[in-house]
PDB file of C-alpha atoms in Angstrom:
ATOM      1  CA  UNK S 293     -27.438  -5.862  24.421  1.00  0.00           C
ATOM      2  CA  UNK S 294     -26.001  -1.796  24.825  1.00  0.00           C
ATOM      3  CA  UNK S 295     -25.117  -1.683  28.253  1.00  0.00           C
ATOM      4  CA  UNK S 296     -23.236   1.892  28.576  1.00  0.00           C
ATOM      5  CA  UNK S 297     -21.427   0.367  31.947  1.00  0.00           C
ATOM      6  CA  UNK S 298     -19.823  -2.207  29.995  1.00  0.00           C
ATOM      7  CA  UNK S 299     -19.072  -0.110  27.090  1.00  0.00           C
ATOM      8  CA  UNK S 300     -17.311   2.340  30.009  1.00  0.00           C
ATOM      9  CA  UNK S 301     -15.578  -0.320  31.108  1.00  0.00           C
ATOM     10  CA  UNK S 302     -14.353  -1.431  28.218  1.00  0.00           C
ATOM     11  CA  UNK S 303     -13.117   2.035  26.798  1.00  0.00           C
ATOM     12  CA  UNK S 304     -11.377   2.284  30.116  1.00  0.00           C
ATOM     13  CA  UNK S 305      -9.598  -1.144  29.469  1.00  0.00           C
ATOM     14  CA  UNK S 306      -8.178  -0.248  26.320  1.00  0.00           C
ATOM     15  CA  UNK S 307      -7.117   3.375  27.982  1.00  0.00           C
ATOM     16  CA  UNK S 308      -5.460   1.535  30.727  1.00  0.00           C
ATOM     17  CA  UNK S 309      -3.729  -0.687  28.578  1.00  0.00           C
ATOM     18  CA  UNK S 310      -2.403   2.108  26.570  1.00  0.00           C
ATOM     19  CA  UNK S 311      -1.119   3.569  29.511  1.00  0.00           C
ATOM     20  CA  UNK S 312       0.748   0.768  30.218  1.00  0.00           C
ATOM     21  CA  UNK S 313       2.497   0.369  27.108  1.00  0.00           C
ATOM     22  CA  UNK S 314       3.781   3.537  27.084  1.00  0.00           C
ATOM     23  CA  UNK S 315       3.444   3.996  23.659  1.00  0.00           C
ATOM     24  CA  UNK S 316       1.203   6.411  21.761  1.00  0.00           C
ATOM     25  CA  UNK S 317       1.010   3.999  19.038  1.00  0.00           C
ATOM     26  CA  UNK S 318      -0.972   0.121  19.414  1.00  0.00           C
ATOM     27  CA  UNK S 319      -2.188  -1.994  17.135  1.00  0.00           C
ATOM     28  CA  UNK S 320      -4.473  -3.967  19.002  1.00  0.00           C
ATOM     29  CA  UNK S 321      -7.823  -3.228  20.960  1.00  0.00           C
ATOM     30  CA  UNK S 322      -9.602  -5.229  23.301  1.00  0.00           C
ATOM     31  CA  UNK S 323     -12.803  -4.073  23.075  1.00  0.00           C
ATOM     32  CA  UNK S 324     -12.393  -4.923  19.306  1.00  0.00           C
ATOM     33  CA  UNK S 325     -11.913  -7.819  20.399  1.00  0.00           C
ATOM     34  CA  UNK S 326     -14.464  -8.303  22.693  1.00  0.00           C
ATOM     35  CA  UNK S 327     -16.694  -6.950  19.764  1.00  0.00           C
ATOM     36  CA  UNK S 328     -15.733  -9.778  17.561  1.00  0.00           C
ATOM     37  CA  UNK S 329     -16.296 -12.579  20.778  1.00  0.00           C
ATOM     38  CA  UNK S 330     -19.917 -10.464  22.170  1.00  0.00           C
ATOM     39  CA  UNK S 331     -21.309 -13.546  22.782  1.00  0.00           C
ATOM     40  CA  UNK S 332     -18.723 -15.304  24.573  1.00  0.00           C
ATOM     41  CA  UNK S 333     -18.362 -12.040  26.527  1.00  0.00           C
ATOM     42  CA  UNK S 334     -22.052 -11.896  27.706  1.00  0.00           C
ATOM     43  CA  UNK S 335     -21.581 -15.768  28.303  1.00  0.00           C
ATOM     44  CA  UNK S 336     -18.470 -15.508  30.892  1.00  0.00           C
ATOM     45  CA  UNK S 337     -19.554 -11.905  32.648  1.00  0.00           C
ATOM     46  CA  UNK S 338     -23.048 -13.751  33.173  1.00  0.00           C
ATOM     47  CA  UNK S 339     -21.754 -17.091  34.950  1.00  0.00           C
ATOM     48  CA  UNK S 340     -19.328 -15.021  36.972  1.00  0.00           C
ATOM     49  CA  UNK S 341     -21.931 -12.343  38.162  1.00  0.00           C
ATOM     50  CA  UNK S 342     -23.761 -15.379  39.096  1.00  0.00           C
ATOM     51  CA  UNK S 343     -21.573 -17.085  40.782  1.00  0.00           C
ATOM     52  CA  UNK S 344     -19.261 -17.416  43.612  1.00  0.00           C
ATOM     53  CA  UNK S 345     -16.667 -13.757  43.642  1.00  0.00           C
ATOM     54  CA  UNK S 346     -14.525 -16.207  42.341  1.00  0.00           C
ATOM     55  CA  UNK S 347     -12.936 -14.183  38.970  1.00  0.00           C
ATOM     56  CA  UNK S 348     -10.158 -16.305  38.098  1.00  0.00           C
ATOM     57  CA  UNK S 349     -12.372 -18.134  35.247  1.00  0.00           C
ATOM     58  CA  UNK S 350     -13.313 -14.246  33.619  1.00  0.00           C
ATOM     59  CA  UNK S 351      -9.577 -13.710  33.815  1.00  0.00           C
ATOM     60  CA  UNK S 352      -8.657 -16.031  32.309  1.00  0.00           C
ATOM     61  CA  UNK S 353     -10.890 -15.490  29.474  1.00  0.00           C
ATOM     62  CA  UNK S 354     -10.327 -11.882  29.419  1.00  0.00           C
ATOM     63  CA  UNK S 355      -5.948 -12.385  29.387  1.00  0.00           C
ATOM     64  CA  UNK S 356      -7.444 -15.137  26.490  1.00  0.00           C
ATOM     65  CA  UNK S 357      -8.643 -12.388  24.636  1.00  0.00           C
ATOM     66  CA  UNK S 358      -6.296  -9.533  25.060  1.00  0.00           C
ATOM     67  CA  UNK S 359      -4.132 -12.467  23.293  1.00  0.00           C
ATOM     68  CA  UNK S 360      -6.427 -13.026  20.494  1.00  0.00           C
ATOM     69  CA  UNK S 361      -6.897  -9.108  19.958  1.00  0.00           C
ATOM     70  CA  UNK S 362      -3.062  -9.356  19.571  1.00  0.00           C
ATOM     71  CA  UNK S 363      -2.709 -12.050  17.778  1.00  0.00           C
ATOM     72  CA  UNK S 364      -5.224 -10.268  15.473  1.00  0.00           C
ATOM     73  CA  UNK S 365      -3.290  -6.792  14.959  1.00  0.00           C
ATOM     74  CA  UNK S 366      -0.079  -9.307  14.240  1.00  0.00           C
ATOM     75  CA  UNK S 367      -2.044 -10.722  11.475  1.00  0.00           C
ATOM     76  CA  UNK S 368      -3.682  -7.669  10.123  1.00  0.00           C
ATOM     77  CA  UNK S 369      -0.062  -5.962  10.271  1.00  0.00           C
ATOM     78  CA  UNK S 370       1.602  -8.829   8.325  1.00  0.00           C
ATOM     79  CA  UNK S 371      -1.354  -8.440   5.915  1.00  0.00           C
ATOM     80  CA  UNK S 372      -0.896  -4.669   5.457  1.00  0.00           C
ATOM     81  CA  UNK S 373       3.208  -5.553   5.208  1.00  0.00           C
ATOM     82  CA  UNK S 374       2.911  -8.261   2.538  1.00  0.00           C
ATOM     83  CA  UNK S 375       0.415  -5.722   0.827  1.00  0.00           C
ATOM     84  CA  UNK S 376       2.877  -2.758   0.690  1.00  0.00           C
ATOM     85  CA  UNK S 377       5.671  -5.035  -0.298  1.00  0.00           C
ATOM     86  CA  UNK S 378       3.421  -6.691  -3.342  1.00  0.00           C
ATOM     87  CA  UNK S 379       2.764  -3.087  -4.440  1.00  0.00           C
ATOM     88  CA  UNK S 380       6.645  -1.780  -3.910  1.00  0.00           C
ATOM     89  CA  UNK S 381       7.267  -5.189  -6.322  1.00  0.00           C
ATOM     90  CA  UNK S 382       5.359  -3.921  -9.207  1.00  0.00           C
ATOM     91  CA  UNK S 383       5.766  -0.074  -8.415  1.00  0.00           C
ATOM     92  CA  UNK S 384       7.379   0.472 -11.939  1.00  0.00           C
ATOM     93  CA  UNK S 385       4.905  -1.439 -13.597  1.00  0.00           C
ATOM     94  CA  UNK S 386       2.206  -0.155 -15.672  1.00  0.00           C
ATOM     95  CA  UNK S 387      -1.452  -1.297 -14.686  1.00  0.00           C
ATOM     96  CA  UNK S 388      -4.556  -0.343 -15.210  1.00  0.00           C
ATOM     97  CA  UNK S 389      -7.138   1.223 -12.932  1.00  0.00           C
ATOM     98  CA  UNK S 390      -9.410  -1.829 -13.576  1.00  0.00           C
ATOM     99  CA  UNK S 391      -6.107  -4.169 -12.652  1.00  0.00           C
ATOM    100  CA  UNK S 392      -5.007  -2.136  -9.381  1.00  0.00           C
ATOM    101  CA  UNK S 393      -8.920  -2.170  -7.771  1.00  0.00           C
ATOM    102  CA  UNK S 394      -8.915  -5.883  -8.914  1.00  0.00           C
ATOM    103  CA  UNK S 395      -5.247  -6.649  -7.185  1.00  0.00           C
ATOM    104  CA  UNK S 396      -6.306  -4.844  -4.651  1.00  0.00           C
ATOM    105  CA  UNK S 397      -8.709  -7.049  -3.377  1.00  0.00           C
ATOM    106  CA  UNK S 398      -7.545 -10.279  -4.338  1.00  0.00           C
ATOM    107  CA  UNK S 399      -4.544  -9.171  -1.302  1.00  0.00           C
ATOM    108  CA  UNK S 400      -7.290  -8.090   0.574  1.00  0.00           C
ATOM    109  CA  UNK S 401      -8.139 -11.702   0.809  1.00  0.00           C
ATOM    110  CA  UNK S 402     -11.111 -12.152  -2.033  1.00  0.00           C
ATOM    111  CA  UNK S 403     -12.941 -14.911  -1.492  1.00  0.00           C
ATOM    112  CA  UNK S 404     -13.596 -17.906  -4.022  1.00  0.00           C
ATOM    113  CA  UNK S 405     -11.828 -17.968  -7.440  1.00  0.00           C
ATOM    114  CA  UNK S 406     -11.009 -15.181  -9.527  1.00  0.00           C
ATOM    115  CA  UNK S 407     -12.905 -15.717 -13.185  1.00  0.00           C
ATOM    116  CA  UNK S 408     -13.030 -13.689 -15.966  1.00  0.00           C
ATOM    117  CA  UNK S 409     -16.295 -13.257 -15.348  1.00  0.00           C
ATOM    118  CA  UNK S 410     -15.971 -12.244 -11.482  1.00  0.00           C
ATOM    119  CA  UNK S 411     -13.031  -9.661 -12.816  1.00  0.00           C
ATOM    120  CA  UNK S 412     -15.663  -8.253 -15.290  1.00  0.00           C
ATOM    121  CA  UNK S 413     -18.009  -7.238 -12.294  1.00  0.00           C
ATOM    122  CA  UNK S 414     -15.361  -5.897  -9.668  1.00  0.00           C
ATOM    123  CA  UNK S 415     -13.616  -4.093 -12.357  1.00  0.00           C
ATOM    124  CA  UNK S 416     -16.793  -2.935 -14.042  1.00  0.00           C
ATOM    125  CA  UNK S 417     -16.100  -4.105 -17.332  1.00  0.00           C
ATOM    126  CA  UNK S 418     -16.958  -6.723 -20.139  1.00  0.00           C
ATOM    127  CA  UNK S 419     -15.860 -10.139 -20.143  1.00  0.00           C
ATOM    128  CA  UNK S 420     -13.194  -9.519 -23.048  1.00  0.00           C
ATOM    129  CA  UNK S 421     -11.899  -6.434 -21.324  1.00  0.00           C
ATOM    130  CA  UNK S 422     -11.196  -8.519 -18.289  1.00  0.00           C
ATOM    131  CA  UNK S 423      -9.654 -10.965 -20.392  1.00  0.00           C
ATOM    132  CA  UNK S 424      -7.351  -8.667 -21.335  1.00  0.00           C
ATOM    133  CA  UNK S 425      -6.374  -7.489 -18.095  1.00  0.00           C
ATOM    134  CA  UNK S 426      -6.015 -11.242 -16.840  1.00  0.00           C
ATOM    135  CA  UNK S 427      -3.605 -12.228 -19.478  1.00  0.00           C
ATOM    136  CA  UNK S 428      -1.036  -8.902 -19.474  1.00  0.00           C
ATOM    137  CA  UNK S 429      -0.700  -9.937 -15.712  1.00  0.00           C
ATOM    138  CA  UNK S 430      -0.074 -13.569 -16.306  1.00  0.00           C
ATOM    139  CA  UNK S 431       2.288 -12.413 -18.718  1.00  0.00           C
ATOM    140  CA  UNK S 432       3.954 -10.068 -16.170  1.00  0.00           C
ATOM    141  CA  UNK S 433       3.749 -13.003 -13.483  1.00  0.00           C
ATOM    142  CA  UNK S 434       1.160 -10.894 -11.487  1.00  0.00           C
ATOM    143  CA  UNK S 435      -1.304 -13.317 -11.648  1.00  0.00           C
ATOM    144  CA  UNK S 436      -0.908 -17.221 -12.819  1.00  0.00           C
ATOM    145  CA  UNK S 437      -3.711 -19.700 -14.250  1.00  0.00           C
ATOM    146  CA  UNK S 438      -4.859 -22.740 -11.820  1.00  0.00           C
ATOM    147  CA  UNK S 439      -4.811 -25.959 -12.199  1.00  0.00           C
ATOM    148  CA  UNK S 440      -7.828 -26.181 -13.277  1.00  0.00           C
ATOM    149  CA  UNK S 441      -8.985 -25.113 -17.176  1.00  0.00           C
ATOM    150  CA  UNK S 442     -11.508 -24.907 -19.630  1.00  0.00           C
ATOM    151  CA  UNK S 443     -14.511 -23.331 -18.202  1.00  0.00           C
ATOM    152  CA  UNK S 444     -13.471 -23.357 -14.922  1.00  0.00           C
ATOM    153  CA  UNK S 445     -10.240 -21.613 -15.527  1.00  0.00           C
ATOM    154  CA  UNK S 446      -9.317 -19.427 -12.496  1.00  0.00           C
ATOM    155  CA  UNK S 447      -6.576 -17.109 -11.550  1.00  0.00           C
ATOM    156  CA  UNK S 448      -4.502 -16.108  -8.235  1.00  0.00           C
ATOM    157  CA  UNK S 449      -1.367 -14.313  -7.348  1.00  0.00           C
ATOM    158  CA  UNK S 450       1.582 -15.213  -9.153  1.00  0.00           C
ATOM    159  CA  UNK S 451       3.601 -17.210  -6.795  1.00  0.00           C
ATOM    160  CA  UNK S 452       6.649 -15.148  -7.247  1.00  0.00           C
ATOM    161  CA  UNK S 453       4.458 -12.551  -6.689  1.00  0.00           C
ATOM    162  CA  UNK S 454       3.760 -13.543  -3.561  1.00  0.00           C
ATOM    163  CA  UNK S 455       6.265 -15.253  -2.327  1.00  0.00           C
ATOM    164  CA  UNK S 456       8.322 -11.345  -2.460  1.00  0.00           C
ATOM    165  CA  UNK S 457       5.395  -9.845  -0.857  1.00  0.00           C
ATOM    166  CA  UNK S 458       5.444 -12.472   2.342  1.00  0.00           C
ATOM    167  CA  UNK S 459       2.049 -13.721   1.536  1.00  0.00           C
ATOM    168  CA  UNK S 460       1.520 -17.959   1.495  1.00  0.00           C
ATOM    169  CA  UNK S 461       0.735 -19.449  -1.856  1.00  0.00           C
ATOM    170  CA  UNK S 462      -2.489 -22.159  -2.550  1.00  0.00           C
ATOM    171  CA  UNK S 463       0.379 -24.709  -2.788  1.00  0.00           C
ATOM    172  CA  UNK S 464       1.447 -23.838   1.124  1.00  0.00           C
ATOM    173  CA  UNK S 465       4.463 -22.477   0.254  1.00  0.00           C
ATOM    174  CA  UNK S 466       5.351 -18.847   2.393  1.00  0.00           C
ATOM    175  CA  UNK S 467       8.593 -16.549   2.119  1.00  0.00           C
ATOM    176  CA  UNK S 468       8.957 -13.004   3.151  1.00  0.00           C
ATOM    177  CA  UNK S 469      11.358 -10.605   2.487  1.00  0.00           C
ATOM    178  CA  UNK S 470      11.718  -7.181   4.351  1.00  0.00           C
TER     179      UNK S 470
END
């Protein structure tokens, strides 16, 4: 659906709430938000335009989601933390282009296991090559081996790794430090 009214309306939303916290800096946006929820959007503005001028059921919704679009920057802020604090970690360690892009997105939150073989296509290079970069990070305690072996062998973030950057380990574990 565009609808330039709502789009208006929207924009002005986010301007007023800018306004209000008196801050030329914010981290959340409710019409991302509303992006992200369009459907439930179009759902609540439609039942309330066609019902009774009753609005407390779209405000609520609405004060709903200006708390999930801040819950959201708190998130993507802790992720962008953890990140710079992983990096600041192994700042005077020597890696590889093929290791930083790889790094890179397993804290960008990669989904699925990291193989040799799925390091060999994000990082562009053959199988042993990425073998090679796998095992000087284990070494350095970048990146560990699951459980799991043979074939199947996978890697993740070193736990200590993690743990210093603020991010939560597969084993549930979380720590941050500033």
């Amino acid at each position: 659906m565009d609808d330039g009214n709502g789009r208006i309306a929207r924009a002005l939303g986010d301007l007023w709430l800018a306004r209000a916290d008196r801050s030329s800096q914010r981290f959340y946006s409710l019409s991302a938000q509303i992006q992200r929820e369009r459907a439930a959007y179009y759902s609540i503005l439609e039942r309330t335009q066609k019902s009774s001028l009753d609005v407390t059921e779209w405000l609520l919704w609405f004060l709903g989601a200006l708390q999930r679009a801040i819950d959201h920057a708190d998130s993507t802020v802790d992720t962008v933390l953890a990140k710079a604090r992983f990096w600041r970690r192994w700042a005077q360690t020597a890696m590889n282009p093929r290791q930083i892009t790889v790094l890179n997105r397993l804290l960008d939150g990669f989904d699925g296991k990291l193989t040799t073989r799925k390091w060999s296509i994000l990082a562009k290079c053959s199988q042993d090559t990425a073998l090679r970069d796998i095992n000087d990070l284990v070494e350095l305690g970048a990146l560990r081996r699951s459980d799991s072996g043979g074939r199947s062998t996978s890697y993740e973030l070193g736990g200590h790794a993690l743990l210093t950057a603020g991010f939560t380990t597969a084993d549930g574990d979380s720590a941050s430090q500033p």
